[in-house]
PDB file of C-alpha atoms in Angstrom:
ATOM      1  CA  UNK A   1      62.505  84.190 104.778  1.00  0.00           C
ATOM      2  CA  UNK A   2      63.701  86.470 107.909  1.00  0.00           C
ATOM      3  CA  UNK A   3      60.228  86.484 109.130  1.00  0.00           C
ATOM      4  CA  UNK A   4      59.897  82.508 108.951  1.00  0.00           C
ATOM      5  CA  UNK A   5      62.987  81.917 111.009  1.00  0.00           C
ATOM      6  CA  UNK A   6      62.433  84.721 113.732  1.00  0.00           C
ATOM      7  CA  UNK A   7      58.790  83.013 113.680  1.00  0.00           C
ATOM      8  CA  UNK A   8      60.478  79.610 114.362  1.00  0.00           C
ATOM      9  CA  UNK A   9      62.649  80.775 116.982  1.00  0.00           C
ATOM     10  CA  UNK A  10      59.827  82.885 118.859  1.00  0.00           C
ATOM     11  CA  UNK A  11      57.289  79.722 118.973  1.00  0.00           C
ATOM     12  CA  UNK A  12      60.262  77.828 120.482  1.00  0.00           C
ATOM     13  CA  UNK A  13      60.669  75.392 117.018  1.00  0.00           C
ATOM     14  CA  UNK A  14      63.828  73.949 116.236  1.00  0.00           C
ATOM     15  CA  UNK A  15      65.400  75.849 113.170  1.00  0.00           C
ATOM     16  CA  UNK A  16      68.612  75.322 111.188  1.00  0.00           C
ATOM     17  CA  UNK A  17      70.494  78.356 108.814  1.00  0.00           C
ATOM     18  CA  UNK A  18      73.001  77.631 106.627  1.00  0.00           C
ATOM     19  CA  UNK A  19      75.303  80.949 106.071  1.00  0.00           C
ATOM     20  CA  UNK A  20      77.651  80.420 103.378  1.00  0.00           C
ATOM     21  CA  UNK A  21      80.601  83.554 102.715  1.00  0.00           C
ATOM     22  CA  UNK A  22      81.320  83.566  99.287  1.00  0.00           C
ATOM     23  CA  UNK A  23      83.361  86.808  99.240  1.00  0.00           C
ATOM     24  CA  UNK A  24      86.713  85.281  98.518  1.00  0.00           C
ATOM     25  CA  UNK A  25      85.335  82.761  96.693  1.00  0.00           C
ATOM     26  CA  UNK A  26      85.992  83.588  92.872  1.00  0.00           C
ATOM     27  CA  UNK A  27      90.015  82.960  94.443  1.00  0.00           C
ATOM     28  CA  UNK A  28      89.751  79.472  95.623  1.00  0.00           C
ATOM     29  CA  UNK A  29      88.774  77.968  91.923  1.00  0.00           C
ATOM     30  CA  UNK A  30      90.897  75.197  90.881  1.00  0.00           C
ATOM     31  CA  UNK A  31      92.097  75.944  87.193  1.00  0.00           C
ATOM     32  CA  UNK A  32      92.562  72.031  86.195  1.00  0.00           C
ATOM     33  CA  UNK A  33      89.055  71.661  88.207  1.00  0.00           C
ATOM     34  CA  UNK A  34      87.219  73.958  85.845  1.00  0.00           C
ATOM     35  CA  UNK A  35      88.940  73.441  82.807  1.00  0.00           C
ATOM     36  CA  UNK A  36      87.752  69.152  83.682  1.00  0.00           C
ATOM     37  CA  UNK A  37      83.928  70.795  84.385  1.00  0.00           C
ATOM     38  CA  UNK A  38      83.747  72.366  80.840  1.00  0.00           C
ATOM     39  CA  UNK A  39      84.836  69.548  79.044  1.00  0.00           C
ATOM     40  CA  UNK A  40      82.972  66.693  80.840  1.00  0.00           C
ATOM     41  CA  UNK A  41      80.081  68.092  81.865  1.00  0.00           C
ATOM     42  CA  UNK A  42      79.351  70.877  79.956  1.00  0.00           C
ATOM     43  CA  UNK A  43      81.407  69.410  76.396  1.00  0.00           C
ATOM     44  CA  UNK A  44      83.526  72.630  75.760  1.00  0.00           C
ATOM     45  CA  UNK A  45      85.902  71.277  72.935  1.00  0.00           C
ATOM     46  CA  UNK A  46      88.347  72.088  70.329  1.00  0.00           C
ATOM     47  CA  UNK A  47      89.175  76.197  70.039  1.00  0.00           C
ATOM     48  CA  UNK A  48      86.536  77.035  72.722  1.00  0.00           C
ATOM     49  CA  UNK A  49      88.156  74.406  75.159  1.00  0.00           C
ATOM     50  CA  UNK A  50      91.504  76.380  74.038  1.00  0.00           C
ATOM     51  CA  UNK A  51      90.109  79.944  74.304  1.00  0.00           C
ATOM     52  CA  UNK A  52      89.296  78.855  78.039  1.00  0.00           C
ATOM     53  CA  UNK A  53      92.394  77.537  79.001  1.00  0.00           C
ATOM     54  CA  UNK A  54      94.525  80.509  77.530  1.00  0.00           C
ATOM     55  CA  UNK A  55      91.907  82.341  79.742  1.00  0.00           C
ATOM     56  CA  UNK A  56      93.174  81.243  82.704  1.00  0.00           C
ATOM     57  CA  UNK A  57      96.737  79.743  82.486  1.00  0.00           C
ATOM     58  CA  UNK A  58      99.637  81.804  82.752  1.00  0.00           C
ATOM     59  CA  UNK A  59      97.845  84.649  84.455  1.00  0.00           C
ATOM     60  CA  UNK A  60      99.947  87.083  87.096  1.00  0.00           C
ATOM     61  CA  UNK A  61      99.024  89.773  89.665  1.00  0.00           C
ATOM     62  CA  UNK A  62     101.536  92.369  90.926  1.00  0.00           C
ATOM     63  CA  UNK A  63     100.497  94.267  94.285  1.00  0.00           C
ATOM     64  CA  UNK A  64     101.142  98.224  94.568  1.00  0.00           C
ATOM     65  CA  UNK A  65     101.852  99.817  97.170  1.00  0.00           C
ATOM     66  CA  UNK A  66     102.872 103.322  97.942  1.00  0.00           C
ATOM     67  CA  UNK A  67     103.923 103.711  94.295  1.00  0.00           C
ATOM     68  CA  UNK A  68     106.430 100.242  94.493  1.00  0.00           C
ATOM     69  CA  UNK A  69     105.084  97.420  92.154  1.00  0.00           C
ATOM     70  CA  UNK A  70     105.889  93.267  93.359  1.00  0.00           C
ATOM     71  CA  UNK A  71     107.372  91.090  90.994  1.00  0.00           C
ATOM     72  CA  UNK A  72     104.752  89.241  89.174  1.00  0.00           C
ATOM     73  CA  UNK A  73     103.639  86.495  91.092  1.00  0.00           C
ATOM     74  CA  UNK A  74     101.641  83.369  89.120  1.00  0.00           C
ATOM     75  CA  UNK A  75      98.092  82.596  89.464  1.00  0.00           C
ATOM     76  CA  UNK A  76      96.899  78.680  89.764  1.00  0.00           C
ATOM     77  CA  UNK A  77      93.670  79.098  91.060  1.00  0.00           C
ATOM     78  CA  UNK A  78      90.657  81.677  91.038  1.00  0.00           C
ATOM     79  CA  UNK A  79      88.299  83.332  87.984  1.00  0.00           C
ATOM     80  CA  UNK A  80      88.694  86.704  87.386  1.00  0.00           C
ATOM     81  CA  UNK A  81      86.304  88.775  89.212  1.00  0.00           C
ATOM     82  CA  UNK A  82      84.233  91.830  86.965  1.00  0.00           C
ATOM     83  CA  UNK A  83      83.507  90.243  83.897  1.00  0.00           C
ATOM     84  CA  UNK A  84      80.180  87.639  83.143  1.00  0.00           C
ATOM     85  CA  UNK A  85      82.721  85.242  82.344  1.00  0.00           C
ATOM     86  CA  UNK A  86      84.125  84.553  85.753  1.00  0.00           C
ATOM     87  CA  UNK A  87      80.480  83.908  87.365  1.00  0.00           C
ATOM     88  CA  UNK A  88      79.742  82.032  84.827  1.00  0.00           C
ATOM     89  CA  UNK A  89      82.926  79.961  85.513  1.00  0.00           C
ATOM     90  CA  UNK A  90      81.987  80.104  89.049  1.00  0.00           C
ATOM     91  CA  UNK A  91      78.775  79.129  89.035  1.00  0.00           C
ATOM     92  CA  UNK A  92      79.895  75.975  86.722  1.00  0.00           C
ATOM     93  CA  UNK A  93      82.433  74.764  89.172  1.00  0.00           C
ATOM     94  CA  UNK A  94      80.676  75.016  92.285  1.00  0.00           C
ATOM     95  CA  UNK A  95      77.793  73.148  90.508  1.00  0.00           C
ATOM     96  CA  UNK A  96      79.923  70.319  89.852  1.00  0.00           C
ATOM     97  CA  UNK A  97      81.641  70.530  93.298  1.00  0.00           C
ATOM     98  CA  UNK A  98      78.073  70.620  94.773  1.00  0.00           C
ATOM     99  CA  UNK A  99      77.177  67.355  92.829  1.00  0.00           C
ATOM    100  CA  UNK A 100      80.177  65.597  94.130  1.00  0.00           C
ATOM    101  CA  UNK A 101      78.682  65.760  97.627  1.00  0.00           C
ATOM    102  CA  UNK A 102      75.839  63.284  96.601  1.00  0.00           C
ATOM    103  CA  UNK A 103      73.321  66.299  97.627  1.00  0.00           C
ATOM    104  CA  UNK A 104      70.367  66.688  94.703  1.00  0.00           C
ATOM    105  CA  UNK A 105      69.574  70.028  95.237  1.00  0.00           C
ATOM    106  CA  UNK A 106      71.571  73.501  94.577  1.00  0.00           C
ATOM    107  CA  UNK A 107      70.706  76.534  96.553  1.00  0.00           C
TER     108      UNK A 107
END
Protein backbone atom coordinates (compact mmCIF):
# COMPACT_ATOMS: atom_id res chain seq x y z
CA UNK A 1 0.00 0.00 0.00
CA UNK A 2 3.05 2.53 0.88
CA UNK A 3 4.54 1.74 -2.39
CA UNK A 4 1.17 2.52 -4.39
CA UNK A 5 0.79 5.94 -2.88
CA UNK A 6 4.56 7.10 -3.05
CA UNK A 7 4.06 5.66 -6.77
CA UNK A 8 1.03 8.02 -7.17
CA UNK A 9 2.64 10.94 -5.82
CA UNK A 10 6.04 10.44 -7.85
CA UNK A 11 4.08 10.11 -11.39
CA UNK A 12 2.37 13.38 -10.36
CA UNK A 13 -1.39 11.45 -9.88
CA UNK A 14 -3.81 12.83 -7.67
CA UNK A 15 -4.02 10.61 -4.42
CA UNK A 16 -6.23 10.79 -1.32
CA UNK A 17 -5.24 8.99 2.44
CA UNK A 18 -7.52 8.69 4.95
CA UNK A 19 -5.57 8.50 8.52
CA UNK A 20 -7.88 7.66 11.17
CA UNK A 21 -6.31 7.76 15.24
CA UNK A 22 -8.06 5.34 17.06
CA UNK A 23 -5.87 5.45 20.21
CA UNK A 24 -8.39 7.00 22.52
CA UNK A 25 -11.00 5.50 20.92
CA UNK A 26 -12.21 2.50 23.20
CA UNK A 27 -13.10 6.01 25.64
CA UNK A 28 -15.45 7.80 23.43
CA UNK A 29 -18.16 4.71 23.28
CA UNK A 30 -21.55 5.72 24.14
CA UNK A 31 -22.92 3.12 26.79
CA UNK A 32 -26.82 3.63 25.77
CA UNK A 33 -25.28 3.58 22.01
CA UNK A 34 -23.92 0.08 22.40
CA UNK A 35 -26.21 -1.37 24.67
CA UNK A 36 -29.13 -0.08 21.45
CA UNK A 37 -26.40 -1.92 18.81
CA UNK A 38 -26.63 -5.33 20.65
CA UNK A 39 -30.14 -5.45 20.92
CA UNK A 40 -31.24 -4.15 17.46
CA UNK A 41 -28.81 -5.19 15.36
CA UNK A 42 -27.13 -7.88 16.71
CA UNK A 43 -30.55 -9.32 19.01
CA UNK A 44 -28.67 -9.64 22.42
CA UNK A 45 -31.74 -10.35 24.77
CA UNK A 46 -32.90 -11.44 28.07
CA UNK A 47 -29.76 -12.39 30.70
CA UNK A 48 -27.12 -11.79 27.96
CA UNK A 49 -28.67 -8.25 27.22
CA UNK A 50 -28.40 -8.00 31.25
CA UNK A 51 -24.88 -9.48 31.62
CA UNK A 52 -23.88 -6.56 29.12
CA UNK A 53 -25.39 -3.83 30.70
CA UNK A 54 -24.11 -4.76 34.31
CA UNK A 55 -20.85 -4.80 32.20
CA UNK A 56 -20.76 -1.44 31.68
CA UNK A 57 -23.09 0.62 33.99
CA UNK A 58 -21.99 1.75 37.19
CA UNK A 59 -18.32 1.43 36.39
CA UNK A 60 -15.61 3.98 38.26
CA UNK A 61 -11.91 4.85 37.79
CA UNK A 62 -9.80 6.45 40.56
CA UNK A 63 -6.38 8.12 39.35
CA UNK A 64 -3.06 7.59 41.56
CA UNK A 65 -0.71 9.63 41.92
CA UNK A 66 2.35 9.81 44.05
CA UNK A 67 0.73 7.27 46.40
CA UNK A 68 -2.79 9.67 46.81
CA UNK A 69 -5.90 7.86 45.29
CA UNK A 70 -9.09 10.41 43.64
CA UNK A 71 -12.41 9.84 44.72
CA UNK A 72 -14.11 7.53 42.40
CA UNK A 73 -15.27 9.28 39.56
CA UNK A 74 -18.29 7.52 37.24
CA UNK A 75 -17.84 6.20 33.87
CA UNK A 76 -20.71 6.92 31.02
CA UNK A 77 -18.90 6.20 28.10
CA UNK A 78 -15.92 3.93 26.81
CA UNK A 79 -15.28 -0.22 26.73
CA UNK A 80 -12.79 -1.44 28.79
CA UNK A 81 -9.57 -1.75 27.11
CA UNK A 82 -7.45 -5.48 27.61
CA UNK A 83 -10.00 -7.91 27.41
CA UNK A 84 -11.67 -9.50 23.79
CA UNK A 85 -14.74 -8.19 25.07
CA UNK A 86 -14.15 -4.51 24.68
CA UNK A 87 -12.99 -4.89 20.83
CA UNK A 88 -15.54 -6.81 20.30
CA UNK A 89 -17.83 -4.05 21.72
CA UNK A 90 -15.85 -1.69 19.74
CA UNK A 91 -15.82 -3.08 16.68
CA UNK A 92 -19.86 -3.51 17.01
CA UNK A 93 -20.44 0.11 17.65
CA UNK A 94 -18.34 1.68 15.21
CA UNK A 95 -19.97 -0.73 12.65
CA UNK A 96 -23.23 0.61 13.35
CA UNK A 97 -21.94 4.24 13.61
CA UNK A 98 -20.24 3.58 10.21
CA UNK A 99 -23.66 2.45 8.70
CA UNK A 100 -25.36 5.53 9.89
CA UNK A 101 -23.22 7.56 7.48
CA UNK A 102 -25.03 5.96 4.42
CA UNK A 103 -21.34 4.67 3.35
CA UNK A 104 -21.55 0.67 2.17
CA UNK A 105 -18.26 -0.22 2.83
CA UNK A 106 -16.15 -0.70 6.27
CA UNK A 107 -12.44 -0.37 6.21
Amino acid sequence: MHDEIVRSVNSGDVCALVLLNLRAAFDTVDHQTLLRVLSQRFGVRDAAFDWYKSYLFERTLRVCVNAQQSEPQSVDCSVPQGSVLGVMKFTAYTAEEWNDTGCSCFL
